Coordinates of C-alpha atoms in Angstrom, one line a residue:
X5 CA 0.1 0.0 0.1
X6 CA 1.4 3.3 -0.8
X7 CA 2.2 6.0 1.5
X8 CA -0.4 8.7 2.0
X9 CA 0.1 11.9 4.0
X10 CA -3.1 12.1 5.9
X11 CA -2.1 15.7 7.2
X12 CA -3.1 17.0 3.8
X13 CA -6.8 16.4 4.6
X14 CA -6.5 19.6 6.7
X15 CA -6.7 23.1 4.9
X16 CA -3.4 24.9 4.2
X17 CA -2.4 27.7 6.4
X18 CA -0.8 31.0 5.7
X19 CA 2.6 29.4 5.1
X20 CA 0.9 26.9 2.6
X21 CA 1.5 23.8 4.9
X22 CA -1.4 21.5 5.7
X23 CA -1.7 20.9 9.6
X24 CA -4.4 20.5 12.2
X25 CA -5.4 23.4 14.3
X26 CA -4.0 23.2 18.0
X27 CA -7.1 21.6 19.5
X28 CA -7.3 19.3 16.6
X29 CA -3.9 18.1 17.0
X30 CA -4.6 17.5 20.8
X31 CA -7.8 15.6 20.0
X32 CA -6.0 13.3 17.4
X33 CA -3.3 12.8 19.9
X34 CA -5.7 11.5 22.4
X35 CA -7.6 9.4 19.9
X36 CA -4.8 7.6 18.4
X37 CA -2.7 6.9 21.6
X38 CA -3.3 3.3 22.3
X39 CA -2.7 3.9 26.0
X40 CA -5.0 7.1 25.9
X41 CA -8.6 7.5 27.0
X42 CA -11.2 5.3 25.6
X43 CA -13.8 8.0 24.8
X44 CA -12.6 11.4 23.5
X45 CA -15.0 14.4 22.8
X46 CA -14.2 17.5 20.6
X47 CA -16.5 20.2 21.6
X48 CA -16.5 23.8 20.6
X49 CA -18.0 27.0 18.8
X50 CA -19.4 27.0 15.3
X51 CA -16.6 26.5 12.5
X52 CA -14.2 25.1 15.1
X53 CA -13.3 22.3 12.7
X54 CA -15.3 19.4 14.5
X55 CA -16.5 17.6 11.5
X56 CA -13.2 17.7 9.6
X57 CA -11.3 16.2 12.7
X58 CA -14.0 13.5 13.2
X59 CA -13.6 12.4 9.6
X60 CA -9.7 12.6 9.7
X61 CA -9.7 10.3 13.1
X62 CA -11.8 7.7 11.6
X63 CA -10.1 7.5 8.2
X64 CA -6.7 7.4 10.1
X65 CA -7.6 4.6 12.2
X66 CA -9.3 2.5 9.3
X67 CA -6.2 2.8 7.5
X68 CA -3.8 1.8 10.2
X69 CA -5.7 -1.0 11.6
X70 CA -8.6 -2.1 9.4
X71 CA -12.0 -3.2 10.9
X72 CA -15.2 -1.9 11.1
X73 CA -16.0 1.7 12.0
X74 CA -19.3 3.7 12.5
X75 CA -20.1 7.3 11.8
X76 CA -23.4 8.5 13.2
X77 CA -25.8 11.3 14.0
X78 CA -29.3 11.2 15.3
X79 CA -31.1 11.5 12.1
X80 CA -29.9 9.6 8.9
X81 CA -30.8 12.4 6.4
X82 CA -28.8 14.9 8.4
X83 CA -25.9 12.4 8.6
X84 CA -26.1 12.0 4.7
X85 CA -26.3 15.7 3.8
X86 CA -23.3 16.7 6.3
X87 CA -20.9 14.2 7.8
X88 CA -20.9 11.6 5.1
X89 CA -20.9 14.3 2.2
X90 CA -17.7 15.8 4.1
X91 CA -16.2 12.2 4.6
X92 CA -16.5 11.5 0.9
X93 CA -15.0 14.8 -0.2
X94 CA -12.1 14.5 2.1
X95 CA -11.0 10.9 1.9
X96 CA -8.3 10.5 -0.6
X97 CA -9.6 8.8 -3.8
X98 CA -6.8 6.3 -3.7
X99 CA -8.0 4.9 -0.4
X100 CA -11.6 4.1 -1.4
X101 CA -12.3 0.6 -2.7
X102 CA -16.1 1.1 -3.0
X103 CA -18.9 3.4 -2.0
X104 CA -22.4 1.9 -1.5
X105 CA -24.5 4.9 -1.5
X106 CA -27.7 3.2 -0.8
X107 CA -26.2 1.0 2.2
X108 CA -24.4 4.1 3.4
X109 CA -21.1 2.3 3.4
X110 CA -17.5 3.4 2.5
X111 CA -14.9 0.4 2.1
X112 CA -11.4 1.8 2.3
X113 CA -7.9 0.1 1.9
X114 CA -5.9 -0.7 5.0
X115 CA -2.7 -1.8 5.8
X116 CA -4.7 -4.9 7.2
X117 CA -6.5 -5.4 4.0
X118 CA -9.8 -3.5 4.2
X119 CA -11.8 -1.3 6.5
X120 CA -15.5 -0.7 6.3
X121 CA -17.2 2.7 7.6
X122 CA -20.7 2.6 8.2
X123 CA -23.1 5.7 8.3
X124 CA -26.3 5.1 10.5
X125 CA -28.8 7.3 12.1
X126 CA -29.4 6.8 15.9
X127 CA -32.8 7.5 16.0
X128 CA -33.3 3.8 15.6
X129 CA -30.8 2.3 17.9
X130 CA -31.8 -1.1 17.1
X131 CA -29.8 -0.9 14.0
X132 CA -26.4 -1.1 15.8
X133 CA -27.6 -4.0 18.1
X134 CA -25.4 -6.7 16.2
X135 CA -22.4 -4.5 15.3
X136 CA -18.7 -5.4 16.3
X137 CA -16.9 -2.1 15.9
X138 CA -13.2 -1.2 16.1
X139 CA -14.2 2.4 16.7
X140 CA -17.3 4.9 16.6
X141 CA -18.0 8.7 16.0
X142 CA -21.1 10.6 16.8
X143 CA -21.5 13.9 15.1
X144 CA -23.5 16.5 16.9
X145 CA -23.7 14.1 19.9
X146 CA -25.7 16.5 22.0
X147 CA -28.7 15.8 19.6
X148 CA -28.4 12.1 20.4
X149 CA -29.7 10.3 23.3
X150 CA -27.6 9.1 26.3
X151 CA -28.8 5.5 25.8
X152 CA -27.3 5.5 22.2
X153 CA -23.9 6.6 23.6
X154 CA -24.1 3.7 26.3
X155 CA -25.3 1.3 23.7
X156 CA -22.4 2.1 21.3
X157 CA -20.0 1.6 24.2
X158 CA -21.1 -2.0 24.3
X159 CA -20.4 -2.4 20.4
X160 CA -16.5 -1.7 20.8
X161 CA -15.6 -5.4 20.6
X162 CA -13.7 -5.8 17.2
X163 CA -10.4 -7.5 17.6
X164 CA -9.0 -5.0 15.3
X165 CA -8.4 -1.3 15.9
X166 CA -8.0 0.8 19.1
X167 CA -11.6 0.5 20.0
X168 CA -12.2 4.2 20.6
X169 CA -15.3 6.4 20.9
X170 CA -15.3 9.9 19.7
X171 CA -17.9 12.6 20.1
X172 CA -18.0 16.1 18.5
X173 CA -20.5 18.8 18.8
X174 CA -21.6 22.3 20.3
X175 CA -22.3 22.5 23.9
X176 CA -26.0 22.3 24.9
X177 CA -25.7 22.9 28.7
X178 CA -25.7 20.3 31.4
X179 CA -26.6 17.1 29.0
X180 CA -25.1 13.6 29.0
X181 CA -22.0 14.8 27.2
X182 CA -21.4 17.3 30.0
X183 CA -22.3 14.6 32.6
X184 CA -19.6 12.2 31.1
X185 CA -16.8 14.3 29.9
X186 CA -17.0 17.5 31.9
X187 CA -18.5 17.0 35.5
X188 CA -18.1 13.1 35.1
X189 CA -20.9 12.6 37.4
X190 CA -22.3 9.8 35.1
X191 CA -19.0 7.9 35.3
X192 CA -17.8 5.9 38.3
X193 CA -14.4 7.2 39.8
X194 CA -12.0 4.3 38.6
X195 CA -13.3 5.2 35.0
X196 CA -13.2 8.8 34.8
X197 CA -9.7 9.1 33.3
X198 CA -11.2 7.1 30.1
X199 CA -13.4 10.2 29.4
X200 CA -11.3 13.1 27.8
X201 CA -12.9 16.5 26.6
X202 CA -11.1 18.8 24.2
X203 CA -12.9 22.4 23.9
X204 CA -12.2 24.2 20.7
X205 CA -13.1 27.9 20.5
X206 CA -14.3 29.2 17.1
X207 CA -11.6 31.9 17.3
X208 CA -9.0 29.4 17.0
X209 CA -9.9 28.3 13.5
X210 CA -7.7 30.4 11.0
X211 CA -9.5 29.0 7.8
X212 CA -13.0 30.6 8.6
X213 CA -14.2 33.4 6.0
X214 CA -13.6 36.9 6.4
X215 CA -16.4 38.5 8.7
X216 CA -17.7 35.1 9.7
X217 CA -16.8 35.7 13.3
X218 CA -17.1 39.3 13.4
X219 CA -20.9 39.1 12.3
X220 CA -21.5 36.7 15.2
X221 CA -19.4 38.6 17.8
X222 CA -21.5 41.6 16.8
X223 CA -25.0 40.1 17.1
X224 CA -24.9 37.5 19.7
X225 CA -25.7 37.8 23.5
X226 CA -23.0 37.3 26.0
X227 CA -24.2 33.9 26.9
X228 CA -24.4 32.8 23.4
X229 CA -21.2 34.0 22.4
X230 CA -19.6 31.8 25.3
X231 CA -21.6 28.8 24.1
X232 CA -21.6 29.0 20.3
X233 CA -18.1 30.6 19.7
X234 CA -16.1 29.9 23.0
X235 CA -17.5 26.4 23.6
X236 CA -18.5 26.9 27.0
X237 CA -21.0 24.4 28.8
X238 CA -21.9 26.9 31.4
X239 CA -23.5 29.6 29.3
X240 CA -27.0 29.3 27.6
X241 CA -29.7 31.7 27.0
X242 CA -32.0 31.9 29.9
X243 CA -29.6 30.4 32.4
X244 CA -30.3 31.5 35.8
X245 CA -26.8 31.8 37.1
X246 CA -25.2 33.9 34.2
X247 CA -22.6 35.0 36.7
X248 CA -21.0 31.7 37.0
X249 CA -17.5 31.7 35.6
X250 CA -15.3 28.2 35.8
X251 CA -12.1 30.2 35.9
X252 CA -13.2 32.2 38.8
X253 CA -15.5 29.9 40.7
X254 CA -13.5 26.7 40.7
X255 CA -10.3 26.2 42.4
X256 CA -7.8 23.3 42.8
X257 CA -8.5 21.0 45.9
X258 CA -6.9 22.0 49.3
X259 CA -7.1 21.0 52.9
X260 CA -10.3 23.1 54.5
X261 CA -9.2 24.4 58.0
X262 CA -10.8 22.8 60.9
X263 CA -12.3 26.0 62.1
X264 CA -14.6 26.6 59.1
X265 CA -18.1 26.0 59.7
X266 CA -19.6 23.2 57.5
X267 CA -23.1 22.2 56.5
X268 CA -24.9 20.1 53.8
X269 CA -27.6 21.1 51.4
X270 CA -29.9 18.2 50.5
X271 CA -32.4 17.9 47.8
X272 CA -34.5 14.5 48.3
X273 CA -35.3 12.5 45.1
X274 CA -36.1 8.9 44.1
X275 CA -37.0 8.8 40.5
X276 CA -35.3 12.2 40.1
X277 CA -32.0 12.0 41.6
X278 CA -31.1 12.9 45.2
X279 CA -28.4 15.6 45.4
X280 CA -26.3 16.9 48.2
X281 CA -23.7 19.4 48.2
X282 CA -21.1 19.8 51.1
X283 CA -20.2 23.2 51.9
X284 CA -17.7 25.2 54.1
X285 CA -18.0 28.9 55.1
X286 CA -14.6 30.7 55.6
X287 CA -13.9 33.7 58.0
X288 CA -14.9 36.3 55.2
X289 CA -18.4 34.5 54.6
X290 CA -17.2 32.8 51.4
X291 CA -18.9 29.5 50.6
X292 CA -16.6 26.5 49.2
X293 CA -18.4 23.5 47.9
X294 CA -16.1 20.6 48.7
X295 CA -18.0 17.4 48.0
X296 CA -21.2 16.1 46.3
X297 CA -23.8 13.3 46.4
X298 CA -25.8 12.6 43.1
X299 CA -28.0 9.5 42.6
X300 CA -31.2 8.2 41.2
X301 CA -33.4 5.5 42.2
X302 CA -31.9 5.1 45.8
X303 CA -34.1 4.6 48.9
X304 CA -33.6 7.2 51.8
X305 CA -31.7 4.3 53.8
X306 CA -29.4 4.0 50.9
X307 CA -29.0 7.8 50.4
X308 CA -27.8 7.9 53.9
X309 CA -26.0 4.8 54.7
X310 CA -24.8 3.6 51.3
X311 CA -25.9 1.6 48.4
X312 CA -26.0 -2.2 49.4
X313 CA -26.7 -1.2 53.1
X314 CA -29.9 -3.2 53.1
X315 CA -28.0 -6.3 51.9
X316 CA -25.3 -5.8 54.5
X317 CA -22.5 -5.0 52.2
X318 CA -22.1 -1.3 51.2
X319 CA -20.9 -0.8 47.4
X320 CA -21.4 3.0 46.9
X321 CA -20.9 5.3 49.8
X322 CA -24.0 7.4 51.0
X323 CA -24.1 10.7 53.0
X324 CA -23.0 9.5 56.3
X325 CA -19.8 8.0 54.8
X326 CA -19.2 11.3 53.1
X327 CA -19.7 13.2 56.4
X328 CA -17.0 10.9 57.9
X329 CA -15.4 12.8 61.0
X330 CA -16.4 16.2 59.7
X331 CA -18.1 18.7 62.3
X332 CA -21.4 19.3 60.2
X333 CA -23.3 22.1 61.7
X334 CA -26.5 21.2 60.1
X335 CA -28.2 19.5 57.1
X336 CA -30.5 21.6 55.3
X337 CA -33.5 19.8 53.4
X338 CA -36.8 20.8 51.5
X339 CA -39.4 21.1 54.0
X340 CA -41.8 19.5 51.7
X341 CA -40.3 16.2 53.2
X342 CA -42.2 16.6 56.1
X343 CA -45.5 16.1 54.5
X344 CA -47.2 12.8 55.8
X345 CA -48.1 10.9 52.9
X346 CA -47.7 7.2 53.7
X347 CA -49.4 4.6 56.0
X348 CA -47.5 2.1 57.9
X349 CA -49.6 0.1 60.5
X350 CA -52.2 2.8 60.0
X351 CA -49.7 5.5 61.3
X352 CA -48.7 8.4 58.7
X353 CA -45.0 9.0 58.5
X354 CA -42.9 11.5 56.2
X355 CA -39.6 11.2 54.3
X356 CA -38.1 13.7 56.9
X357 CA -38.8 11.3 59.6
X358 CA -36.9 8.3 57.7
X359 CA -34.0 10.9 57.2
X360 CA -33.9 11.3 61.0
X361 CA -33.8 7.8 61.6
X362 CA -31.0 7.2 59.4
X363 CA -28.5 10.4 59.5
X364 CA -26.2 10.7 62.3
X365 CA -27.9 11.9 65.5
X366 CA -25.1 14.5 66.0
X367 CA -26.0 16.5 62.9
X368 CA -29.3 18.7 63.0
X369 CA -31.6 18.0 60.0
X370 CA -33.2 21.7 59.4
X371 CA -35.9 22.5 57.1
X372 CA -34.5 25.0 54.6
X373 CA -36.0 28.3 53.4
X374 CA -37.8 27.2 50.2
X375 CA -38.4 30.7 48.9
X376 CA -37.2 30.1 45.3
X377 CA -36.8 33.8 44.2
X378 CA -35.0 34.6 47.5
X379 CA -32.8 31.5 47.0
X380 CA -31.8 32.3 43.7
X381 CA -31.0 36.1 44.3
X382 CA -28.8 34.6 47.5
X383 CA -26.8 32.5 45.1
X384 CA -26.4 35.1 42.6
X385 CA -25.0 37.4 45.0
X386 CA -22.4 34.9 46.2
X387 CA -21.4 34.2 42.5
X388 CA -21.1 38.0 41.7
X389 CA -17.5 38.9 41.7
X390 CA -16.3 41.6 44.0

């Protein structure tokens, strides 16, 4: 097989050389590293080169290793008009063995003989049930469901290839992409290093046409600029806490002094996740959030004492374990949990009473002020930069 310079798939720069943009290069390095993360996301603003780097990543893996690859999007018509069209325009013709337009398949030459790239819409996830993939890519991943992403993870079982999953798109707030790749709350602690996010602002792309960025910067709101140009997951139209700035309001972990007052804010949930934040207040009244709890479908006994507590073997810690030896001054909970809504032996009881029975007796359980407007204003005041 003749040597092909895949760097020529990228547009030429002002010096005439073909090479990836800095964030595209970082993305490809993570994807093509056999010991690197298993799932890599490339998210950014409009025109940040997402579809191009997705196609390059799949073509490179297909040529190097062979096997079966999937490129997907939520709806098949959009996939044909956008990603598949870009793929066929970019892919060197000498690599293409066959294009099956009706089946949406492209057969490529590989150092191992042949690779097949399938294009499938994820609105019918049953289409991928029997696939054995060497790698997959999801374009505009925030338009797809979390279930599709989870199902594709189970399809990475081909003996050829790196078995990597890549996602590209524009930020859409706190969706499943954010929960897997940014906050990583959807991923268990031992696996979090396998999910890696690259953020690429539109301003990095030197190949955009004249006036493209200037037009958006001149007409977009502050929140939309942060989301659609800078690639921020923290900014979207109508967001309540627009003051939040990750560069200001997040800090590297440090040891919290013993003298700081500590508290827990607890939002009860069963079908909807139960959530708790652990905060400490310094001498100047600043609040530092240092731990969290977030789980759905846990009973109150499990929320407090840990998953598996009822079976006598704790597999995941609950709030009590997270409290540990901390001197917590109080746990603030929604007062609606005091409502008596169940009957046990003819006696009504409340979720509040079950929490009392399962939380440490040394920590007071306090009904919080549930005035929404006052609470929002209070949080916004804390976030405002002095």
